[in-house]
Amino acid sequence: MNSITARSSTLTQLHRACHLTPRGKSIVALSARRSQAVGRGREEPGTSVHMRRGVTVAGLGHHSMAPAELVKRNVPATTTRKGVAGRTHAAAAAGDSEVCSKLEGTEAIVKVMPYVATSLLGAFLFGYHVGIVNGALQFLAADIGIATNTFLQGLVVSMTLAGAFLGAVVGGSMNDAYGRCRSFQLSSVPLVVGGLMCAFANTANFMIVGRLLCGLGIGLTSCVVPVYISEVAPTAVRGALGSFNQLCICVGIFAALLAGLPLANNPSWWRQMFMMSVVPAGLLGVLAAIIPESPRWLYKQGDKAGAVAAAKRLWGGYDDSDLGADEEGGGQGGDVSWPKVLSGSNLKLVSIGFFLFMLQQMTGVNAVVYFSSSVFREAGVVNDVAASAAVALVNVLATVLSGSVIDKLGRKPLMTGSLIGMAVSMLTEWRRCKAP
């Protein structure tokens, strides 16, 4: 398949090369006339200039070979608008003898989507483990003997967040040290083990440890997924593909609530719900060994040949910016220290980002995600899990809507409008509940 793709690319380039040069002369005609001129011991004026701007043959010391002969000999040809023979600094450093043109448009998106989809399993699992106790808490509490102990029920819920905190703390360092793919594999281990422990738990302690491990796993993946997507996605659609991370978290919450619908007729179904989480976790670990590593990470580690190979597998071609070769230190020493991050103008940006995330969590969204089923049950809703699933569906649809208009409306208007909307809704509900 790679051979067919390379040959097709060569034919396309030759087809373009056989058309007019900037001065309106055919490359084929110029090649033939230059050969005749050389045979007579002279060159036709302007010919060599056109030839340098035309087709360059890798590995050959002259430019007089016609494109038809190139096809017969299966010699790759590239346009030379960016450097000699289309070679880049990164390719030269890696000892690569050929630079392929990058895929564009729909073809580029289709090329990377399987790899992006694999990484998004981590985001899906984040949402799934966050939402799984929403509908299942009442039933698992009865099964493991903590139905009347609200403190232990709270620990079962919150241990996932505690584990996620620990995972987020160490996830960044692990990501830099072991790479994106190996980090996916490492994060899948606690997700699989924790999911199995929760599924077979008969005591509160066993369940709490299982939830802690699941939280550790989703905390690790939360550090890897957005970084991997941003580094492998084509530049033109990097923002759109990056928004899939949040979308898949919402889809995971929705899926967990849908999975809880049979609980009304089968109170022990919560064990199967945890078993379901093991499947995507194991799949993430297996597929992480197959997907290409981030070219930028490989280049930063000094593996230039590996970076070039990964770039070609992802995009069909590459340039220096794709590998980070144009960054300070050639992509090798771009480490940033915490004192530098927390000083000067950076401190202001970090503070704004920190408080925005904190205020977002303080809006009460976590209470809805974890306890909406309990709230609906106490409010007299017959099928509380289905009502929670409906709320989760609205969350998914709102995420799709915001992702489709964020580039048109901007980030600040969407954030401001959504926060005002939540404030008005909660104030209205508070006044309604307070009324006699």
CSV table of C-alpha atoms in Angstrom, one decimal:
chain,number,residue,atom,x,y,z
A,1,MET,CA,0.0,0.0,0.0
A,2,ASN,CA,2.8,2.4,0.8
A,3,SER,CA,4.5,1.6,-2.5
A,4,ILE,CA,1.2,2.3,-4.4
A,5,THR,CA,0.8,5.6,-2.5
A,6,ALA,CA,4.4,6.7,-3.2
A,7,ARG,CA,4.0,5.8,-6.9
A,8,SER,CA,0.8,7.8,-7.1
A,9,SER,CA,2.4,10.8,-5.4
A,10,THR,CA,5.3,10.6,-7.9
A,11,LEU,CA,3.0,10.5,-10.9
A,12,THR,CA,1.0,13.5,-9.6
A,13,GLN,CA,4.2,15.5,-9.1
A,14,LEU,CA,5.4,14.6,-12.5
A,15,HIS,CA,2.1,15.6,-14.0
A,16,ARG,CA,2.3,19.0,-12.4
A,17,ALA,CA,6.0,19.3,-13.4
A,18,CYS,CA,5.2,18.7,-17.1
A,19,HIS,CA,3.1,21.9,-17.1
A,20,LEU,CA,4.4,25.4,-17.4
A,21,THR,CA,7.3,26.8,-15.4
A,22,PRO,CA,7.2,30.4,-14.0
A,23,ARG,CA,8.5,31.6,-17.3
A,24,GLY,CA,6.0,29.7,-19.3
A,25,LYS,CA,8.3,26.9,-20.7
A,26,SER,CA,7.7,23.2,-20.5
A,27,ILE,CA,10.1,21.3,-18.2
A,28,VAL,CA,10.2,18.4,-20.7
A,29,ALA,CA,11.0,20.8,-23.6
A,30,LEU,CA,13.7,22.5,-21.5
A,31,SER,CA,15.2,19.2,-20.6
A,32,ALA,CA,15.4,18.1,-24.2
A,33,ARG,CA,16.8,21.4,-25.3
A,34,ARG,CA,19.4,21.5,-22.5
A,35,SER,CA,20.6,18.0,-23.4
A,36,GLN,CA,21.1,19.2,-27.0
A,37,ALA,CA,22.9,22.3,-25.8
A,38,VAL,CA,25.2,20.3,-23.6
A,39,GLY,CA,25.9,18.0,-26.5
A,40,ARG,CA,27.0,21.0,-28.6
A,41,GLY,CA,29.2,22.2,-25.7
A,42,ARG,CA,27.0,25.1,-24.6
A,43,GLU,CA,23.8,25.8,-22.6
A,44,GLU,CA,20.8,27.7,-23.7
A,45,PRO,CA,20.4,30.9,-21.6
A,46,GLY,CA,17.9,30.6,-18.7
A,47,THR,CA,17.6,26.8,-19.0
A,48,SER,CA,19.5,25.9,-15.9
A,49,VAL,CA,17.5,28.3,-13.8
A,50,HIS,CA,14.3,26.7,-14.9
A,51,MET,CA,15.7,23.3,-14.3
A,52,ARG,CA,16.6,24.2,-10.8
A,53,ARG,CA,13.0,25.4,-10.3
A,54,GLY,CA,11.6,22.4,-11.9
A,55,VAL,CA,12.0,18.7,-11.2
A,56,THR,CA,14.9,17.5,-9.1
A,57,VAL,CA,15.9,13.8,-9.1
A,58,ALA,CA,17.0,12.5,-5.8
A,59,GLY,CA,20.4,10.8,-6.0
A,60,LEU,CA,21.2,12.0,-9.5
A,61,GLY,CA,23.8,14.6,-10.4
A,62,HIS,CA,21.9,16.1,-13.4
A,63,HIS,CA,18.5,17.4,-14.3
A,64,SER,CA,18.2,16.4,-17.9
A,65,MET,CA,16.2,13.2,-17.4
A,66,ALA,CA,12.7,13.5,-18.7
A,67,PRO,CA,9.7,12.8,-16.4
A,68,ALA,CA,8.7,9.8,-18.4
A,69,GLU,CA,12.1,8.2,-17.7
A,70,LEU,CA,11.6,8.9,-14.0
A,71,VAL,CA,8.4,7.0,-14.0
A,72,LYS,CA,10.0,4.0,-15.8
A,73,ARG,CA,12.8,3.9,-13.3
A,74,ASN,CA,10.4,4.6,-10.4
A,75,VAL,CA,12.7,7.4,-9.1
A,76,PRO,CA,10.9,9.7,-6.7
A,77,ALA,CA,10.7,13.4,-7.7
A,78,THR,CA,9.8,16.4,-5.6
A,79,THR,CA,9.2,20.0,-6.2
A,80,THR,CA,12.0,22.2,-4.8
A,81,ARG,CA,10.2,25.3,-3.6
A,82,LYS,CA,11.4,24.7,0.0
A,83,GLY,CA,15.1,23.8,-0.2
A,84,VAL,CA,17.2,21.6,-2.3
A,85,ALA,CA,15.3,18.5,-3.5
A,86,GLY,CA,12.5,19.3,-1.0
A,87,ARG,CA,14.7,18.2,1.9
A,88,THR,CA,14.3,19.8,5.3
A,89,HIS,CA,16.7,20.3,8.2
A,90,ALA,CA,15.0,17.5,10.2
A,91,ALA,CA,15.2,15.1,7.3
A,92,ALA,CA,18.9,15.8,6.8
A,93,ALA,CA,19.5,15.3,10.5
A,94,ALA,CA,17.7,12.0,10.4
A,95,GLY,CA,19.6,10.8,7.3
A,96,ASP,CA,16.3,10.6,5.4
A,97,SER,CA,16.8,10.5,1.6
A,98,GLU,CA,13.3,11.5,0.7
A,99,VAL,CA,10.6,13.9,2.0
A,100,CYS,CA,7.0,13.2,1.1
A,101,SER,CA,4.4,15.9,0.7
A,102,LYS,CA,1.9,16.1,3.6
A,103,LEU,CA,-1.6,15.0,3.1
A,104,GLU,CA,-4.2,17.8,3.2
A,105,GLY,CA,-8.0,18.2,3.8
A,106,THR,CA,-10.2,15.2,4.3
A,107,GLU,CA,-7.5,12.8,3.4
A,108,ALA,CA,-5.3,14.1,6.3
A,109,ILE,CA,-8.2,13.8,8.8
A,110,VAL,CA,-9.0,10.3,7.7
A,111,LYS,CA,-5.4,9.3,8.1
A,112,VAL,CA,-5.1,10.4,11.8
A,113,MET,CA,-8.6,9.6,13.0
A,114,PRO,CA,-7.9,6.0,14.0
A,115,TYR,CA,-5.0,7.2,16.2
A,116,VAL,CA,-7.0,10.1,17.7
A,117,ALA,CA,-10.0,7.7,18.3
A,118,THR,CA,-7.7,5.3,20.2
A,119,SER,CA,-6.5,8.1,22.5
A,120,LEU,CA,-10.1,9.2,23.1
A,121,LEU,CA,-10.8,5.9,24.8
A,122,GLY,CA,-9.0,7.5,27.8
A,123,ALA,CA,-11.4,10.5,27.7
A,124,PHE,CA,-14.4,8.1,27.4
A,125,LEU,CA,-13.2,6.2,30.5
A,126,PHE,CA,-12.8,9.4,32.4
A,127,GLY,CA,-16.4,10.2,31.9
A,128,TYR,CA,-17.6,6.6,32.4
A,129,HIS,CA,-15.9,6.2,35.9
A,130,VAL,CA,-17.2,9.7,36.9
A,131,GLY,CA,-20.8,8.9,36.0
A,132,ILE,CA,-21.0,5.2,36.9
A,133,VAL,CA,-21.9,5.7,40.6
A,134,ASN,CA,-24.6,8.2,39.8
A,135,GLY,CA,-27.2,5.5,39.2
A,136,ALA,CA,-25.5,2.6,40.9
A,137,LEU,CA,-24.6,4.0,44.3
A,138,GLN,CA,-27.9,3.0,45.9
A,139,PHE,CA,-27.7,-0.6,44.7
A,140,LEU,CA,-24.0,-1.2,45.3
A,141,ALA,CA,-24.3,0.4,48.8
A,142,ALA,CA,-27.0,-2.2,49.6
A,143,ASP,CA,-24.9,-5.1,48.3
A,144,ILE,CA,-21.7,-4.3,50.2
A,145,GLY,CA,-23.5,-3.3,53.4
A,146,ILE,CA,-23.1,0.5,53.6
A,147,ALA,CA,-26.7,1.4,52.8
A,148,THR,CA,-27.0,3.4,56.0
A,149,ASN,CA,-23.5,4.7,56.1
A,150,THR,CA,-23.4,8.0,54.1
A,151,PHE,CA,-19.8,8.6,55.0
A,152,LEU,CA,-18.6,5.4,53.3
A,153,GLN,CA,-20.9,6.1,50.4
A,154,GLY,CA,-19.2,9.5,50.1
A,155,LEU,CA,-15.8,7.8,50.1
A,156,VAL,CA,-16.9,5.4,47.3
A,157,VAL,CA,-17.8,8.4,45.2
A,158,SER,CA,-14.9,10.7,46.1
A,159,MET,CA,-12.0,8.2,45.9
A,160,THR,CA,-12.1,8.4,42.2
A,161,LEU,CA,-11.4,12.1,42.4
A,162,ALA,CA,-8.6,11.5,44.9
A,163,GLY,CA,-7.0,9.0,42.6
A,164,ALA,CA,-7.5,11.4,39.6
A,165,PHE,CA,-5.7,14.1,41.6
A,166,LEU,CA,-2.7,11.8,42.2
A,167,GLY,CA,-2.7,10.7,38.6
A,168,ALA,CA,-2.7,14.2,37.3
A,169,VAL,CA,0.2,15.1,39.6
A,170,VAL,CA,2.5,12.4,38.3
A,171,GLY,CA,1.0,12.2,34.8
A,172,GLY,CA,2.9,15.1,33.3
A,173,SER,CA,6.3,13.7,34.4
A,174,MET,CA,5.4,10.2,33.2
A,175,ASN,CA,4.2,11.7,29.9
A,176,ASP,CA,7.5,13.4,29.3
A,177,ALA,CA,9.7,10.5,30.5
A,178,TYR,CA,8.0,7.5,28.8
A,179,GLY,CA,6.2,9.1,25.8
A,180,ARG,CA,2.6,9.2,24.9
A,181,CYS,CA,2.0,5.6,23.9
A,182,ARG,CA,3.8,4.0,26.8
A,183,SER,CA,1.9,6.4,29.1
A,184,PHE,CA,-1.4,5.1,27.6
A,185,GLN,CA,-0.3,1.6,28.4
A,186,LEU,CA,0.7,2.4,32.0
A,187,SER,CA,-2.6,4.2,32.6
A,188,SER,CA,-4.6,1.3,31.4
A,189,VAL,CA,-3.2,-1.0,34.1
A,190,PRO,CA,-5.0,0.7,37.1
A,191,LEU,CA,-8.1,1.1,35.0
A,192,VAL,CA,-8.3,-2.6,34.3
A,193,VAL,CA,-7.3,-3.7,37.8
A,194,GLY,CA,-9.6,-1.1,39.5
A,195,GLY,CA,-12.5,-2.0,37.3
A,196,LEU,CA,-12.2,-5.6,38.2
A,197,MET,CA,-11.9,-4.9,41.9
A,198,CYS,CA,-15.1,-2.8,41.8
A,199,ALA,CA,-16.9,-5.4,39.9
A,200,PHE,CA,-16.1,-8.2,42.4
A,201,ALA,CA,-16.2,-6.0,45.6
A,202,ASN,CA,-18.0,-7.4,48.6
A,203,THR,CA,-16.7,-5.0,51.2
A,204,ALA,CA,-16.5,-1.2,51.3
A,205,ASN,CA,-12.7,-1.3,51.6
A,206,PHE,CA,-12.3,-3.4,48.5
A,207,MET,CA,-14.6,-1.0,46.6
A,208,ILE,CA,-12.8,2.1,47.8
A,209,VAL,CA,-9.4,0.7,46.7
A,210,GLY,CA,-10.9,-0.2,43.3
A,211,ARG,CA,-12.3,3.3,42.9
A,212,LEU,CA,-9.0,4.8,43.9
A,213,LEU,CA,-7.2,2.8,41.2
A,214,CYS,CA,-9.8,3.8,38.6
A,215,GLY,CA,-9.3,7.4,39.6
A,216,LEU,CA,-5.5,7.0,39.3
A,217,GLY,CA,-5.9,5.7,35.8
A,218,ILE,CA,-8.2,8.4,34.5
A,219,GLY,CA,-6.0,11.0,36.1
A,220,LEU,CA,-3.0,9.7,34.1
A,221,THR,CA,-5.0,9.6,30.9
A,222,SER,CA,-6.2,13.2,31.4
A,223,CYS,CA,-2.6,14.3,31.1
A,224,VAL,CA,-1.9,12.3,27.9
A,225,VAL,CA,-5.0,12.5,25.7
A,226,PRO,CA,-5.0,16.2,25.0
A,227,VAL,CA,-1.3,16.3,24.5
A,228,TYR,CA,-1.3,13.4,22.1
A,229,ILE,CA,-4.2,14.8,20.1
A,230,SER,CA,-2.6,18.2,19.8
A,231,GLU,CA,0.7,16.7,18.6
A,232,VAL,CA,-0.7,14.3,16.0
A,233,ALA,CA,-3.7,16.3,14.6
A,234,PRO,CA,-3.2,18.2,11.3
A,235,THR,CA,-2.7,21.9,12.0
A,236,ALA,CA,-5.9,22.9,10.2
A,237,VAL,CA,-8.2,20.8,12.4
A,238,ARG,CA,-6.2,20.7,15.6
A,239,GLY,CA,-8.7,22.7,17.5
A,240,ALA,CA,-11.7,20.7,16.3
A,241,LEU,CA,-10.1,17.4,17.1
A,242,GLY,CA,-8.9,18.7,20.5
A,243,SER,CA,-12.5,19.5,21.4
A,244,PHE,CA,-13.3,15.8,21.0
A,245,ASN,CA,-11.6,15.2,24.3
A,246,GLN,CA,-14.3,17.0,26.3
A,247,LEU,CA,-17.0,15.6,24.0
A,248,CYS,CA,-15.9,12.0,24.8
A,249,ILE,CA,-15.9,12.7,28.5
A,250,CYS,CA,-19.5,13.8,28.3
A,251,VAL,CA,-20.3,10.7,26.1
A,252,GLY,CA,-18.7,8.6,28.8
A,253,ILE,CA,-20.9,10.0,31.5
A,254,PHE,CA,-23.9,9.5,29.3
A,255,ALA,CA,-22.9,5.9,28.5
A,256,ALA,CA,-22.5,5.1,32.2
A,257,LEU,CA,-26.0,6.3,32.9
A,258,LEU,CA,-27.4,4.4,30.0
A,259,ALA,CA,-25.7,1.3,31.2
A,260,GLY,CA,-27.5,1.8,34.6
A,261,LEU,CA,-31.0,1.6,33.1
A,262,PRO,CA,-31.4,-2.2,33.8
A,263,LEU,CA,-30.8,-1.5,37.6
A,264,ALA,CA,-34.5,-1.0,38.2
A,265,ASN,CA,-35.1,-4.7,37.3
A,266,ASN,CA,-31.8,-6.1,38.3
A,267,PRO,CA,-30.2,-4.5,41.4
A,268,SER,CA,-26.9,-6.4,41.0
A,269,TRP,CA,-26.4,-5.1,37.5
A,270,TRP,CA,-23.9,-2.6,38.9
A,271,ARG,CA,-21.3,-5.3,38.8
A,272,GLN,CA,-21.7,-5.7,35.0
A,273,MET,CA,-21.4,-1.9,34.7
A,274,PHE,CA,-17.9,-2.0,36.2
A,275,MET,CA,-17.0,-5.0,34.1
A,276,MET,CA,-17.9,-3.1,31.0
A,277,SER,CA,-15.3,-0.5,31.8
A,278,VAL,CA,-12.6,-3.1,31.6
A,279,VAL,CA,-13.1,-3.6,27.9
A,280,PRO,CA,-12.2,-0.1,26.7
A,281,ALA,CA,-9.4,0.1,29.3
A,282,GLY,CA,-7.8,-3.1,28.0
A,283,LEU,CA,-8.4,-2.0,24.4
A,284,LEU,CA,-6.5,1.2,25.1
A,285,GLY,CA,-3.5,-0.7,26.5
A,286,VAL,CA,-3.4,-3.0,23.4
A,287,LEU,CA,-3.9,-0.3,20.7
A,288,ALA,CA,-1.4,2.0,22.4
A,289,ALA,CA,1.3,-0.5,21.3
A,290,ILE,CA,0.2,-0.1,17.7
A,291,ILE,CA,-0.5,3.6,17.2
A,292,PRO,CA,2.5,5.8,16.3
A,293,GLU,CA,4.3,7.8,18.9
A,294,SER,CA,4.3,11.6,18.9
A,295,PRO,CA,6.9,12.8,16.4
A,296,ARG,CA,7.6,15.8,18.6
A,297,TRP,CA,8.3,13.7,21.6
A,298,LEU,CA,10.6,11.4,19.6
A,299,TYR,CA,12.5,14.3,18.1
A,300,LYS,CA,12.9,15.8,21.6
A,301,GLN,CA,14.4,12.6,22.8
A,302,GLY,CA,17.0,12.7,20.0
A,303,ASP,CA,15.3,9.9,17.9
A,304,LYS,CA,15.2,11.9,14.7
A,305,ALA,CA,14.8,8.8,12.5
A,306,GLY,CA,11.9,7.6,14.6
A,307,ALA,CA,10.3,11.0,14.5
A,308,VAL,CA,10.5,11.1,10.7
A,309,ALA,CA,9.0,7.6,10.4
A,310,ALA,CA,6.1,8.5,12.8
A,311,ALA,CA,5.5,11.8,10.9
A,312,LYS,CA,5.2,10.0,7.6
A,313,ARG,CA,2.9,7.4,9.1
A,314,LEU,CA,0.6,10.1,10.6
A,315,TRP,CA,0.7,12.8,7.9
A,316,GLY,CA,2.3,11.2,4.8
A,317,GLY,CA,5.0,13.9,5.1
A,318,TYR,CA,6.4,16.5,7.4
A,319,ASP,CA,8.4,19.7,7.9
A,320,ASP,CA,10.5,21.1,10.7
A,321,SER,CA,7.6,22.7,12.6
A,322,ASP,CA,5.8,19.3,12.8
A,323,LEU,CA,8.8,17.8,14.7
A,324,GLY,CA,9.5,20.8,16.8
A,325,ALA,CA,12.9,21.3,15.1
A,326,ASP,CA,12.2,25.1,14.7
A,327,GLU,CA,11.8,25.5,18.5
A,328,GLU,CA,14.5,26.8,20.7
A,329,GLY,CA,17.3,24.3,21.2
A,330,GLY,CA,16.2,22.3,18.1
A,331,GLY,CA,13.4,20.7,20.1
A,332,GLN,CA,16.0,19.2,22.4
A,333,GLY,CA,16.1,21.5,25.4
A,334,GLY,CA,12.8,23.2,25.6
A,335,ASP,CA,12.1,22.3,29.2
A,336,VAL,CA,10.4,25.1,31.2
A,337,SER,CA,10.9,25.4,35.0
A,338,TRP,CA,8.2,26.1,37.5
A,339,PRO,CA,9.8,29.4,38.6
A,340,LYS,CA,9.7,30.6,35.0
A,341,VAL,CA,6.0,29.5,34.7
A,342,LEU,CA,5.1,31.3,37.9
A,343,SER,CA,6.8,34.6,37.3
A,344,GLY,CA,6.2,37.7,35.3
A,345,SER,CA,3.4,37.7,32.7
A,346,ASN,CA,3.1,33.9,32.9
A,347,LEU,CA,1.9,34.1,36.5
A,348,LYS,CA,-1.1,36.2,35.4
A,349,LEU,CA,-2.0,33.7,32.7
A,350,VAL,CA,-1.6,30.7,35.1
A,351,SER,CA,-3.7,32.4,37.8
A,352,ILE,CA,-6.5,33.2,35.4
A,353,GLY,CA,-6.6,29.7,34.1
A,354,PHE,CA,-6.5,28.3,37.6
A,355,PHE,CA,-9.4,30.4,38.9
A,356,LEU,CA,-11.4,29.7,35.8
A,357,PHE,CA,-11.1,25.9,36.4
A,358,MET,CA,-11.8,26.3,40.1
A,359,LEU,CA,-14.9,28.5,39.5
A,360,GLN,CA,-16.1,26.0,36.9
A,361,GLN,CA,-16.0,23.2,39.5
A,362,MET,CA,-17.7,25.3,42.1
A,363,THR,CA,-20.8,25.9,39.9
A,364,GLY,CA,-22.1,22.6,41.2
A,365,VAL,CA,-21.7,20.5,38.1
A,366,ASN,CA,-20.1,17.7,40.2
A,367,ALA,CA,-23.1,17.4,42.4
A,368,VAL,CA,-25.2,16.9,39.3
A,369,VAL,CA,-22.8,14.3,37.8
A,370,TYR,CA,-22.5,12.2,40.9
A,371,PHE,CA,-25.9,12.6,42.7
A,372,SER,CA,-28.5,13.6,40.2
A,373,SER,CA,-30.2,10.2,40.5
A,374,SER,CA,-30.5,10.6,44.2
A,375,VAL,CA,-31.9,14.1,43.8
A,376,PHE,CA,-34.5,12.9,41.2
A,377,ARG,CA,-35.4,10.0,43.5
A,378,GLU,CA,-36.1,12.2,46.4
A,379,ALA,CA,-38.0,14.6,44.2
A,380,GLY,CA,-40.4,11.8,43.3
A,381,VAL,CA,-39.2,11.0,39.8
A,382,VAL,CA,-40.2,7.4,39.0
A,383,ASN,CA,-37.2,6.4,36.9
A,384,ASP,CA,-34.4,8.5,38.4
A,385,VAL,CA,-31.6,6.9,36.3
A,386,ALA,CA,-33.4,7.7,33.1
A,387,ALA,CA,-33.9,11.3,34.2
A,388,SER,CA,-30.1,11.5,34.9
A,389,ALA,CA,-29.4,10.0,31.5
A,390,ALA,CA,-31.5,12.7,29.9
A,391,VAL,CA,-29.5,15.4,31.7
A,392,ALA,CA,-26.3,13.7,30.5
A,393,LEU,CA,-27.7,13.7,26.9
A,394,VAL,CA,-28.3,17.5,27.2
A,395,ASN,CA,-24.7,17.8,28.3
A,396,VAL,CA,-23.5,16.0,25.2
A,397,LEU,CA,-25.6,18.1,22.9
A,398,ALA,CA,-24.5,21.3,24.5
A,399,THR,CA,-20.8,20.2,24.1
A,400,VAL,CA,-21.4,19.5,20.4
A,401,LEU,CA,-23.1,22.9,20.0
A,402,SER,CA,-20.4,24.8,21.7
A,403,GLY,CA,-17.7,23.0,19.7
A,404,SER,CA,-19.4,24.0,16.4
A,405,VAL,CA,-19.7,27.7,17.3
A,406,ILE,CA,-16.7,28.4,19.5
A,407,ASP,CA,-14.5,29.6,16.6
A,408,LYS,CA,-17.3,31.9,15.4
A,409,LEU,CA,-18.4,33.4,18.7
A,410,GLY,CA,-15.2,33.2,20.6
A,411,ARG,CA,-14.2,31.6,24.0
A,412,LYS,CA,-15.1,34.5,26.3
A,413,PRO,CA,-18.7,35.1,25.1
A,414,LEU,CA,-19.5,31.4,25.4
A,415,MET,CA,-18.0,31.1,28.9
A,416,THR,CA,-19.7,34.3,30.1
A,417,GLY,CA,-23.0,33.4,28.6
A,418,SER,CA,-23.0,29.9,30.0
A,419,LEU,CA,-22.0,31.0,33.5
A,420,ILE,CA,-24.8,33.7,33.5
A,421,GLY,CA,-27.3,31.1,32.3
A,422,MET,CA,-26.3,28.7,35.2
A,423,ALA,CA,-26.5,31.5,37.8
A,424,VAL,CA,-30.0,32.5,36.6
A,425,SER,CA,-31.2,28.9,36.6
A,426,MET,CA,-29.9,28.2,40.1
A,427,LEU,CA,-31.3,31.5,41.4
A,428,THR,CA,-34.7,30.7,39.9
A,429,GLU,CA,-34.7,27.2,41.4
A,430,TRP,CA,-33.7,28.6,44.8
A,431,ARG,CA,-36.5,31.2,44.8
A,432,ARG,CA,-39.0,28.4,43.8
A,433,CYS,CA,-37.9,26.2,46.6
A,434,LYS,CA,-38.0,29.0,49.1
A,435,ALA,CA,-41.5,30.0,48.2
A,436,PRO,CA,-44.3,28.7,50.5
